[in-house]
Coordinates of C-alpha atoms in Angstrom, one line a residue:
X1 CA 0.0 0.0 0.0
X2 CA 1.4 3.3 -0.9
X3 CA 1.5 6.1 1.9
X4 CA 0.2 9.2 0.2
X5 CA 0.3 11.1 3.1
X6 CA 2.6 14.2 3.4
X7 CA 5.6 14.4 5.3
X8 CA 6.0 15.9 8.2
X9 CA 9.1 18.2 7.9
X10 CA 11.3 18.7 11.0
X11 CA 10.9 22.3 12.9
X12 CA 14.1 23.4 13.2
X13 CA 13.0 26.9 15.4
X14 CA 10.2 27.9 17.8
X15 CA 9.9 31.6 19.2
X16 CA 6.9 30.7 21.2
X17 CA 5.0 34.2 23.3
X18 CA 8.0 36.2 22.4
X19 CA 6.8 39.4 24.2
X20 CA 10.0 42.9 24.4
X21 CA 9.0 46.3 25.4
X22 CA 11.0 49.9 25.2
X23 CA 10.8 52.6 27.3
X24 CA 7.2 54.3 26.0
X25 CA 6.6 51.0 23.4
X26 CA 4.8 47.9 23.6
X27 CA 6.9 46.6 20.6
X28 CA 6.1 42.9 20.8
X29 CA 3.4 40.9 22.9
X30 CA 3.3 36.9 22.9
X31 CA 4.5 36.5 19.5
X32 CA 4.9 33.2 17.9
X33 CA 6.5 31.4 14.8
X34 CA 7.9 28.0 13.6
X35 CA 10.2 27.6 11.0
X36 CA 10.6 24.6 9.2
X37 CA 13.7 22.8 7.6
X38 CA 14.4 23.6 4.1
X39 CA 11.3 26.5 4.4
X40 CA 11.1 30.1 3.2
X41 CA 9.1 31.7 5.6
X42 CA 8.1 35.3 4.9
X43 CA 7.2 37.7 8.0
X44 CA 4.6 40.5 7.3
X45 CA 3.7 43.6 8.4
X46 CA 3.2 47.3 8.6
X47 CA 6.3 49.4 9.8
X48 CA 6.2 49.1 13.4
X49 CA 4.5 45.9 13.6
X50 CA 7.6 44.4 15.2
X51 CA 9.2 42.5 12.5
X52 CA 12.7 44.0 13.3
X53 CA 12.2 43.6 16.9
X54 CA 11.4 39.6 16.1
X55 CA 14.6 39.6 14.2
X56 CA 17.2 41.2 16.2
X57 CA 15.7 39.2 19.4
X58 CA 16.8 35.7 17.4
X59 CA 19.9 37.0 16.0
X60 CA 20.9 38.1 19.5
X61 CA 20.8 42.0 19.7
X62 CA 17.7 42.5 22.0
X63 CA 16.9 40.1 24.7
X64 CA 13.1 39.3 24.9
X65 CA 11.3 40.6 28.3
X66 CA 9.1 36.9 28.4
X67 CA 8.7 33.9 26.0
X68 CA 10.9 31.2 24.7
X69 CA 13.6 30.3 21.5
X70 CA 13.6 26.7 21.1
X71 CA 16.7 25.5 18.1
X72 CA 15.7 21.8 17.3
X73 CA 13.3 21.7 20.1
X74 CA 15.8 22.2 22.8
X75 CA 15.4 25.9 24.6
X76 CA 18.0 28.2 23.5
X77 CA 19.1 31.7 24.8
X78 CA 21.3 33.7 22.3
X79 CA 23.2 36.9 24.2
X80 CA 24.6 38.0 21.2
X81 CA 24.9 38.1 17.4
X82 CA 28.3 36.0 17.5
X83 CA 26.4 33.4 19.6
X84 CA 23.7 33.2 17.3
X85 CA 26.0 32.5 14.3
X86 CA 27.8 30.0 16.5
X87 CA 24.5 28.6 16.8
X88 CA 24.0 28.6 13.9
X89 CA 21.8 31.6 13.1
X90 CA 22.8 33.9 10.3
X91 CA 21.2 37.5 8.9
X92 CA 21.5 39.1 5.3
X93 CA 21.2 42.7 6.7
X94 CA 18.8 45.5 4.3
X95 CA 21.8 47.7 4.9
X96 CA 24.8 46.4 3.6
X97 CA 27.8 45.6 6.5
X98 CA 31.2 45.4 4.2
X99 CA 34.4 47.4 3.8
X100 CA 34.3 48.3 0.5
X101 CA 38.5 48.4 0.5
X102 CA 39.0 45.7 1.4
X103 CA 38.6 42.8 -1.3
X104 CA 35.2 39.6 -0.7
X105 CA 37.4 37.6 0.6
X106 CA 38.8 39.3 3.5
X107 CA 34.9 41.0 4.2
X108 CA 33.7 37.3 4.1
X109 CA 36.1 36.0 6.4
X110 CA 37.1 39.5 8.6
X111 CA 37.9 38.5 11.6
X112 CA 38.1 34.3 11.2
X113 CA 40.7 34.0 8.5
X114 CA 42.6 31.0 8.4
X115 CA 45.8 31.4 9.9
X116 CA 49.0 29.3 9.2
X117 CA 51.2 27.7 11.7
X118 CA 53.1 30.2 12.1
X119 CA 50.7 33.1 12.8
X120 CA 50.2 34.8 9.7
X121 CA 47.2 34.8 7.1
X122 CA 46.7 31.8 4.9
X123 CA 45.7 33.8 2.1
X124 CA 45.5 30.5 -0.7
X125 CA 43.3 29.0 1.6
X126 CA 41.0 32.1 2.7
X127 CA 40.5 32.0 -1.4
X128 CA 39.7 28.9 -1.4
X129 CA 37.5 28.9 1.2
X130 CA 35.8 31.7 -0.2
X131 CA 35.3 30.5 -3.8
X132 CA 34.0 27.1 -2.3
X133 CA 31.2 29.3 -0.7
X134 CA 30.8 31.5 -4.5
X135 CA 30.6 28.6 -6.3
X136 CA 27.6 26.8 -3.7
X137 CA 25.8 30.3 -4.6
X138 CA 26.7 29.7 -8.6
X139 CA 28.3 33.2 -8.4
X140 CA 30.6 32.8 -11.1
X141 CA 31.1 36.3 -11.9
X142 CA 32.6 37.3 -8.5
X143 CA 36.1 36.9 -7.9
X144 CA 37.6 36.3 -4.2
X145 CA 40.0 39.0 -4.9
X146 CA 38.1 41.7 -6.5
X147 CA 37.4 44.4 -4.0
X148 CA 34.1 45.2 -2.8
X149 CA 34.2 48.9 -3.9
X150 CA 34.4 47.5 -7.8
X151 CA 31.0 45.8 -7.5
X152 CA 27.4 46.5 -8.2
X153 CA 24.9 46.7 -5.3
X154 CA 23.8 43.6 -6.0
X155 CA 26.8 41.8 -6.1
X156 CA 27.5 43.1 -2.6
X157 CA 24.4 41.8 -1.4
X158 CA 25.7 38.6 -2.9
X159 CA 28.3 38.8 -0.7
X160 CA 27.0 39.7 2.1
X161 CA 24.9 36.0 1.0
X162 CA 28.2 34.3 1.1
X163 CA 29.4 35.7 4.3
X164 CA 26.4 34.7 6.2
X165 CA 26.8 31.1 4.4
X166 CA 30.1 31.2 5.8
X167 CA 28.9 30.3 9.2
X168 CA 27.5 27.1 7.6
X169 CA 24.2 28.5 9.1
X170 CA 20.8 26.2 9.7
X171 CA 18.6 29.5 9.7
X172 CA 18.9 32.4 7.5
X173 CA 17.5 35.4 7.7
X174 CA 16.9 37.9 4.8
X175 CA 15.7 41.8 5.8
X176 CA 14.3 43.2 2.6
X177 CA 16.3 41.8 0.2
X178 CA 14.9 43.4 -2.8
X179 CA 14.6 47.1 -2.0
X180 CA 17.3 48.5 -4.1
X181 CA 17.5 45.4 -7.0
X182 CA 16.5 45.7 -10.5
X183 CA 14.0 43.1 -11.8
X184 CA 16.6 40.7 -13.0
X185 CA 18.9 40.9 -10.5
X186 CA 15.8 39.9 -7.9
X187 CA 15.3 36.9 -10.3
X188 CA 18.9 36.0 -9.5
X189 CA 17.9 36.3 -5.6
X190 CA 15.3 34.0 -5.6
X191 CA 17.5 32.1 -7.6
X192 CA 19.8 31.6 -5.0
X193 CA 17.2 31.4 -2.1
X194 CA 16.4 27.9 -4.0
X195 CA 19.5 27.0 -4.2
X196 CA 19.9 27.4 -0.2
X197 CA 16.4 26.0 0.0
X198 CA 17.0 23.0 -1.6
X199 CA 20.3 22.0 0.7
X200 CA 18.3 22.8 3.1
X201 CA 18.8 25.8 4.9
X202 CA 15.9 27.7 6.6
X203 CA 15.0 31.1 5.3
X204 CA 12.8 33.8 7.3
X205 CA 11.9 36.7 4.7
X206 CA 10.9 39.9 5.4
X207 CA 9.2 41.9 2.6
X208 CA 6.9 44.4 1.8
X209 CA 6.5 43.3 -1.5
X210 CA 3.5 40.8 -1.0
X211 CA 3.7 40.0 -4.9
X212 CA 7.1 38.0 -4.3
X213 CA 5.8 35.8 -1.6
X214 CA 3.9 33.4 -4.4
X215 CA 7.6 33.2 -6.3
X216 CA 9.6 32.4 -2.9
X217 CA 8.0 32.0 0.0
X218 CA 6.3 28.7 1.3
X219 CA 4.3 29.9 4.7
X220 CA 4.0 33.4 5.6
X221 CA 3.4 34.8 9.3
X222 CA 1.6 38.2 9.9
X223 CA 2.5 40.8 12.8
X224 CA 0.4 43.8 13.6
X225 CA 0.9 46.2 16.5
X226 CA 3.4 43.8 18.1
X227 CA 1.1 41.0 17.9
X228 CA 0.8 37.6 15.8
X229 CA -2.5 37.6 13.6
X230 CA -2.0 34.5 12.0
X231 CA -0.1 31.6 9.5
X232 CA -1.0 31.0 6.6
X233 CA 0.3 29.7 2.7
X234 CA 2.0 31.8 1.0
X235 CA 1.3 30.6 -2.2
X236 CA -2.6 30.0 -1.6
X237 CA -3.4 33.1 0.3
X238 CA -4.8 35.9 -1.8
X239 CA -2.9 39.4 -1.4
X240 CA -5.9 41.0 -0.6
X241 CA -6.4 38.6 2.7
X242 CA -3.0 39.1 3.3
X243 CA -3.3 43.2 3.0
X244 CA -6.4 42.8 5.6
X245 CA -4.5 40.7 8.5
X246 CA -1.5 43.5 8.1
X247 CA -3.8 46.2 8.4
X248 CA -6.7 45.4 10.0
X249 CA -9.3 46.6 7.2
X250 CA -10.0 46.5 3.6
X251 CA -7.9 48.5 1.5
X252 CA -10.5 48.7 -1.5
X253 CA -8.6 51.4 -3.2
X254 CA -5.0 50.8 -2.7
X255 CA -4.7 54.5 -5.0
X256 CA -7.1 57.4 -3.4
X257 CA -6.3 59.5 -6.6
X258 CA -9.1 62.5 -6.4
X259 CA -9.5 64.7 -9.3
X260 CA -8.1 67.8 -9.5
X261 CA -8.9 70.9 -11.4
X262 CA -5.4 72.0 -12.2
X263 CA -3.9 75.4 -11.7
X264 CA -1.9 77.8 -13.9
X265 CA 1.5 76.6 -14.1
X266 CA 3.5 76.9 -10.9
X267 CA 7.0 75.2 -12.0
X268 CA 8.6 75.2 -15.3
X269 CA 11.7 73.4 -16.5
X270 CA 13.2 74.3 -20.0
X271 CA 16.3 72.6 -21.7
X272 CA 18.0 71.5 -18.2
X273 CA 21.2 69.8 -18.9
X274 CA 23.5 68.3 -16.8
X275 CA 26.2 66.6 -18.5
X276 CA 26.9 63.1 -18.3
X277 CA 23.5 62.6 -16.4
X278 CA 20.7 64.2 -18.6
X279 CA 20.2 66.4 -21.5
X280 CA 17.1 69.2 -23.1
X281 CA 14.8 67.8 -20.4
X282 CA 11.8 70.5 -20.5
X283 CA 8.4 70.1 -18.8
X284 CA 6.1 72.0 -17.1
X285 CA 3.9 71.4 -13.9
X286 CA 0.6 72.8 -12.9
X287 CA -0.5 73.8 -9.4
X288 CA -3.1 70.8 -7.9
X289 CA -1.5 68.5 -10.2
X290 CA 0.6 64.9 -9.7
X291 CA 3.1 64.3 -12.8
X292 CA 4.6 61.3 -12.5
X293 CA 8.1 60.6 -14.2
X294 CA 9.1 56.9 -15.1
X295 CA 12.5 55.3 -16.4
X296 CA 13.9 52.1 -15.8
X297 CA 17.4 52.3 -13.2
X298 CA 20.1 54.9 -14.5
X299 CA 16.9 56.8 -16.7
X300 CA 18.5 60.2 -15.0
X301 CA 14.8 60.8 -13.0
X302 CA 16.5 61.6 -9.8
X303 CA 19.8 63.3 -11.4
X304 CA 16.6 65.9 -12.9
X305 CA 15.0 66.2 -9.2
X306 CA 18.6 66.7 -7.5
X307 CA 19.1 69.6 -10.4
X308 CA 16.1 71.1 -10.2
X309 CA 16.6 71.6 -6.1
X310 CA 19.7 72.4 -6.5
X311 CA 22.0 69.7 -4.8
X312 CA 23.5 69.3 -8.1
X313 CA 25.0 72.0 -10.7
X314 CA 23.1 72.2 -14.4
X315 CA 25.3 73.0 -17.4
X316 CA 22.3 74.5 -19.4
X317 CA 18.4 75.4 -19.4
X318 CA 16.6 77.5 -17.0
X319 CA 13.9 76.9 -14.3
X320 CA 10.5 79.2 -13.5
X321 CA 8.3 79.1 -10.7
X322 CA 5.2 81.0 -11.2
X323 CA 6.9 82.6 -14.3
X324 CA 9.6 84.1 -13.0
X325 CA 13.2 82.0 -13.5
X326 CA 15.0 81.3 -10.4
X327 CA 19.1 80.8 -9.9
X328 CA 19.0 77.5 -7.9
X329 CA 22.7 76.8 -6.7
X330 CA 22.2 75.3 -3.4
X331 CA 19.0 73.9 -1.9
X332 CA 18.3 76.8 0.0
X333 CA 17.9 78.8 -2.9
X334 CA 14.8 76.2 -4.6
X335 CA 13.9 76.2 -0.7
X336 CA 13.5 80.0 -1.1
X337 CA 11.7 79.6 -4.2
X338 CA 9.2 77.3 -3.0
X339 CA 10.2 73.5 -4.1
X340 CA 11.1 70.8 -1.5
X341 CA 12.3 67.5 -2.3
X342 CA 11.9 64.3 -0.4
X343 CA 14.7 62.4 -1.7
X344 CA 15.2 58.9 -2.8
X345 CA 17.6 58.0 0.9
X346 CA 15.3 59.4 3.4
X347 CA 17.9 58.3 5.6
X348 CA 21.3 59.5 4.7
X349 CA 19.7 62.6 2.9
X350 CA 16.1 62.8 4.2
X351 CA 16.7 63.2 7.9
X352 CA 19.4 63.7 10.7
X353 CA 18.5 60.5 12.3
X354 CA 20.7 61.0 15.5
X355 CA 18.1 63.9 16.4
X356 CA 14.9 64.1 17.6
X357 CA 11.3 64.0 15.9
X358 CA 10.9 67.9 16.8
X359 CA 14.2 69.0 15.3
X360 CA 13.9 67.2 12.1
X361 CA 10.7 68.1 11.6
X362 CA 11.4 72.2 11.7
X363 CA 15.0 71.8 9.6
X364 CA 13.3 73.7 6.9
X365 CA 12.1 76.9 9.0
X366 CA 14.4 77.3 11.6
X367 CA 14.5 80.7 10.7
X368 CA 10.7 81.6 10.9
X369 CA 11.0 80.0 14.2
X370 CA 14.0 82.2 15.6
X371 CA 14.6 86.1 16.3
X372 CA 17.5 87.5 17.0
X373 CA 19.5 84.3 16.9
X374 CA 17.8 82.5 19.3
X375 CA 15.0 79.5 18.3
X376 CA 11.3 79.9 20.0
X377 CA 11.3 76.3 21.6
X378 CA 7.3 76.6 22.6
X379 CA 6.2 77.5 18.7
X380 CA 8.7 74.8 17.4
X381 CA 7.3 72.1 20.0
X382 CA 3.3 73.2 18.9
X383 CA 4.2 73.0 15.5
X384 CA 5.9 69.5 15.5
X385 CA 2.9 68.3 18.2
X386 CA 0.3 69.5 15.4
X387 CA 2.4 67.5 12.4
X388 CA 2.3 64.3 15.0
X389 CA -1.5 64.3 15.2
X390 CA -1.9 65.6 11.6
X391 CA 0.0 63.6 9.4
X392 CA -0.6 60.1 12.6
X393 CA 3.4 59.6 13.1
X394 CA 3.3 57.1 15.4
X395 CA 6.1 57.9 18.4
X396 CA 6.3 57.8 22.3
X397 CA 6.7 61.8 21.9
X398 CA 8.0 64.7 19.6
X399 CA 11.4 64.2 21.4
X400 CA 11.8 60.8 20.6
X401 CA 14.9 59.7 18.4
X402 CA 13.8 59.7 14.7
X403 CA 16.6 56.2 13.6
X404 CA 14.3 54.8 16.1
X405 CA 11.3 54.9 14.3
X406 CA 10.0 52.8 11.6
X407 CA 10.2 53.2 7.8
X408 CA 7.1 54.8 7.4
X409 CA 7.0 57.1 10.1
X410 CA 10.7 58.2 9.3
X411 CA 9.1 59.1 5.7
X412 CA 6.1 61.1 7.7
X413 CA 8.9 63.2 9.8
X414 CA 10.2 64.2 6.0
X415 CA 7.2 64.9 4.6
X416 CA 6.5 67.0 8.0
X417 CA 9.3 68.5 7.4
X418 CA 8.7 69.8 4.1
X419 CA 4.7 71.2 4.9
X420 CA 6.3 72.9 7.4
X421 CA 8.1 75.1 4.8
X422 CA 4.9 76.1 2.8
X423 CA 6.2 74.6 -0.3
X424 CA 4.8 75.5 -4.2
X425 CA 6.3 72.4 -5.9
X426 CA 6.8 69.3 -3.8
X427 CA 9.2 66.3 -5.5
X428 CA 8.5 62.7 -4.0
X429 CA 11.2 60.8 -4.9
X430 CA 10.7 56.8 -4.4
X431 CA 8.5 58.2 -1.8
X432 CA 7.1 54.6 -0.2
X433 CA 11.0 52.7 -1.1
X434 CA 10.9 50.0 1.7
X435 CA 7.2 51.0 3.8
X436 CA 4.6 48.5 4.4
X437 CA 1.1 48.9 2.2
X438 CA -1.0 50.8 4.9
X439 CA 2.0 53.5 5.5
X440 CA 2.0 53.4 1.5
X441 CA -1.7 54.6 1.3
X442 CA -1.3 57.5 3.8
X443 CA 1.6 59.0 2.0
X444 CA -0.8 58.8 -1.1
X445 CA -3.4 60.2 0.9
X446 CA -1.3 63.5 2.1
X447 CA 0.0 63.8 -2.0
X448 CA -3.8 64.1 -3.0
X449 CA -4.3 66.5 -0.1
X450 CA -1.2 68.6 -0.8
X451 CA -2.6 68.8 -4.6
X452 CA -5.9 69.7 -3.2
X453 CA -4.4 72.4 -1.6
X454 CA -2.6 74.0 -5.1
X455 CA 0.9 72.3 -4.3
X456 CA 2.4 70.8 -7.5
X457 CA 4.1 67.3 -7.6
X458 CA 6.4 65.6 -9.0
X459 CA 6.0 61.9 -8.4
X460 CA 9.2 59.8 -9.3
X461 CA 9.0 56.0 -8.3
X462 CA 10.6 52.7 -9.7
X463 CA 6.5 50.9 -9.1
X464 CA 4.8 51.4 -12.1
X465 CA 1.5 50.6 -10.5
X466 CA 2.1 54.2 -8.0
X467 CA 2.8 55.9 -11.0
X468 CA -0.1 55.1 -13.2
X469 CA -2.4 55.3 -9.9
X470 CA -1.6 58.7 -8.5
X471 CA -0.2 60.6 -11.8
X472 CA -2.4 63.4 -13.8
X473 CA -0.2 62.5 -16.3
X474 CA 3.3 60.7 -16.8
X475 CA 7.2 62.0 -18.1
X476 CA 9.1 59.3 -19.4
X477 CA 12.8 59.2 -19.4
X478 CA 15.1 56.7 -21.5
X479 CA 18.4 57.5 -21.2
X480 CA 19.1 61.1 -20.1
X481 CA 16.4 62.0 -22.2
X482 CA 12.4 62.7 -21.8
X483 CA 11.2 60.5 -24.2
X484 CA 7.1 60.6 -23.7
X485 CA 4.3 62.0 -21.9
X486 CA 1.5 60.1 -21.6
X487 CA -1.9 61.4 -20.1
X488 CA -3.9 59.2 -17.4
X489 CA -6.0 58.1 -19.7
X490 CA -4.1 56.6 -22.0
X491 CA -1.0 55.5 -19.4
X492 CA -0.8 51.3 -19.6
X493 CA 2.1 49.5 -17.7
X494 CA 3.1 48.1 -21.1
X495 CA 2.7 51.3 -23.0
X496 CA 5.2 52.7 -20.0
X497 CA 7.5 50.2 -19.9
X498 CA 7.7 50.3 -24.2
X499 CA 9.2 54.3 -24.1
X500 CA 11.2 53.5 -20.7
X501 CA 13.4 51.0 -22.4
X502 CA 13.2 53.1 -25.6
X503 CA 11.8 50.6 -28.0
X504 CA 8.9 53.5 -28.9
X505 CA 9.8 56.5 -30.9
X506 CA 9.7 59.7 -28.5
X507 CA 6.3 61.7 -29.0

């Protein structure tokens, strides 16, 4: 008689009423999760849910308050993240950890190279070592000496692959993965996420991108507030359900695009060059109204937004707001003439994440908000306490530190930032890069009411779907060059992506 029943696989971890708090924050509260062997299991949830928190308690950089880590069903504590790689236990960071002078050997072995009897480096067998581990991952195009500076993003992310691997780890863990890959270079990922799968290595996955869970991911575990909502299968389990236990409601229209009458023009861009980067790029934008520019990677969108507010130098053309040209040299001359940008890095260039919520928050008028050298702390804290409740950024208080807030609420304290300073033109660029779906629809929500309020935009983003739902009409770069513009109503994805890799003549 043949057994046609399934397998039971062996559950190689077991966080069981994992519960962590912070002063002010409940961040999680009896969480729970099994992992599989040979599973990719992906971890959902909206910024702040706890995801993080989850993670850095298993790879050993928080300790959790209550609750249990069992590693092949025998109770485990890890006190740190060498422990947890001892343990085998290893983490692909979102933010990549390697020295770009020195070459992928050295970064994957920094610290544990092979030494020789005599006390020095055994460099032919750090090598070695190191191309056993690139050619397990099929990377034949990566070199052990080649240093780290030379390579793409993605082929540091490789590496940073093989240096977890190189702990010989049972569970892997994978932060976002995806956020700064190209298409094909996310179908070399998942390739390799196979490959680990298949020798069977563990993988938890955190994404935002619930379309990639039906390519990789096996079972898929939902946090919200801190707390576990459920398991289910990842490849079964409609993106709509999925959307609903993240978020706790419906999200029927994923795009709140409201029409708006548009205004006279209120920004205009004619002939801007910068060499090298872009060339004759003209275009104009009308107050209350969302133009959304497209391009595949290297297209030259955010080269245009950095020129236009002034970060960058142009080499030619000339820029009007309201009719009347402005000199932009430095961003506090398009600051003065009414355009704010939030930029693509929120982090590095978006925010001074050392400081507090209130001081980031009033960057952009410090001056309105001092007198005779000295800042009016009362009018500053109002302000930023209004933008809190307004815009619903979610932390303990205005003088809480902004790295310690999640992705979307980070991306509220820029946006705070810039309605502070009254703007005219407003430039999003990648404005929801790496926020969860519900953080996603509020920043949607505050464009529309910005354009409701005369404000023009300039909406730059890498997901076609946000450009086509939230754009009056669309700018498409190919090259260094604008290409097309398509209005709403004629805007496909296909008809997008044609002019974007330039196989359409430009119209």
């Amino acid at each position: 008689m043949v057994n046609t029943q399934t397998p039971v696989k062996e559950i190689v971890l077991e966080l069981r009423n994992i519960s962590k708090s912070f002063p002010g924050v409940r961040a999680l509260s009896e969480v729970q999760l099994s992992l599989e062997q040979g599973e990719v299991h992906a971890l959902l949830g909206e910024n702040g849910a706890g995801k993080s928190t989850l993670m850095k308690i298993l790879f050993g950089i928080y300790q959790p308050d209550a609750g249990e880590i069992l590693l092949n069903g025998n109770p485990a504590r890890i006190p740190s993240p060498h422990i947890a790689q001892q343990m085998g236990i290893a983490m692909v960071h979102q933010e990549l950890n390697l020295i770009p002078a020195l070459n992928v050997g050295r970064n994957i072995f920094l610290g544990r190279e092979p030494m020789t009897a005599f006390g020095l480096i055994n460099w032919p067998k750090l090598y070695q070592d190191t191309q056993q581990i690139l050619n397990r991952l099929h990377l034949n195009n990566i070199s052990p000496r080649t240093l780290v500076r030379r390579l793409s993003v993605a082929q540091q992310q490789m590496v940073e692959i093989a240096h977890a691997l190189s702990w010989n780890p049972k569970v892997l863990i994978f932060d976002e993965p995806t956020s700064s890959l190209t298409q094909q270079e996310i179908t070399e990922l998942f390739r390799i996420i196979r490959v680990l799968r298949e020798s069977g290595v563990s993988i938890l996955y955190i994404s935002h991108r619930l379309d990639e869970l039906e390519q990789i991911a096996d079972r898929a575990t939902v946090l919200r507030d801190g707390q576990f909502v459920g398991t289910v299968d990842a490849r079964t389990t409609p993106i709509p359900q999925l959307i609903r236990m993240m978020v706790g409601r419906s999200l029927d229209q994923l795009f709140p695009k409201v029409r708006v009458e548009p205004g006279t023009v209120v920004l205009q861009v004619e002939g801007l060059t910068r060499r090298g980067a872009f060339q004759n790029i003209s275009f104009s934008v009308r107050k209350g109204e969302i133009v959304g520019m497209a391009g595949l990677v290297g297209a030259g969108r955010s080269e245009v937004a950095r020129t236009i507010f002034g970060v960058d130098s142009k080499d030619a053309g000339r820029i009007l707001v309201e009719g009347r040209e402005v000199n932009i040299r430095l961003p506090q001359d398009a600051i003065k003439a009414g355009i704010g940008l939030l930029p693509e890095d929120r982090k590095t260039q978006g925010l001074v994440l050392a400081l507090s919520v209130k001081v980031n928050a009033s960057l952009t008028v410090l001056d309105k908000l001092s007198r005779l050298g000295f800042i009016n702390f009362k009018a500053r804290d109002e302000m930023t306490s209004k933008a809190v409740k307004d815009l619903r950024i979610r932390t303990p208080n205005i003088n809480f530190r902004v790295r310690n807030l999640s992705g979307g609420n980070q991306q509220k304290v820029v946006i705070a930032k810039w309605l502070a300073a009254k703007p005219k033109v407003l430039i999003f660029d990648e404005p929801t890069r790496g926020i969860d779906v519900g953080a996603k629809v509020e920043v949607y929500n505050l464009m529309t009411e910005l354009a409701q309020s005369g404000v023009g935009i300039i909406l730059i983003s890498s997901e076609l779907p946000e450009v086509l739902g939230m754009s009056d009409r669309i700018l498409v770069m190919h090259e260094g060059q604008l290409v097309a513009e398509v209005p709403r109503n004629e805007a496909t994805q296909e008809k997008i992506l044609s002019y974007a890799s330039g196989e359409k003549a430009s119209v």
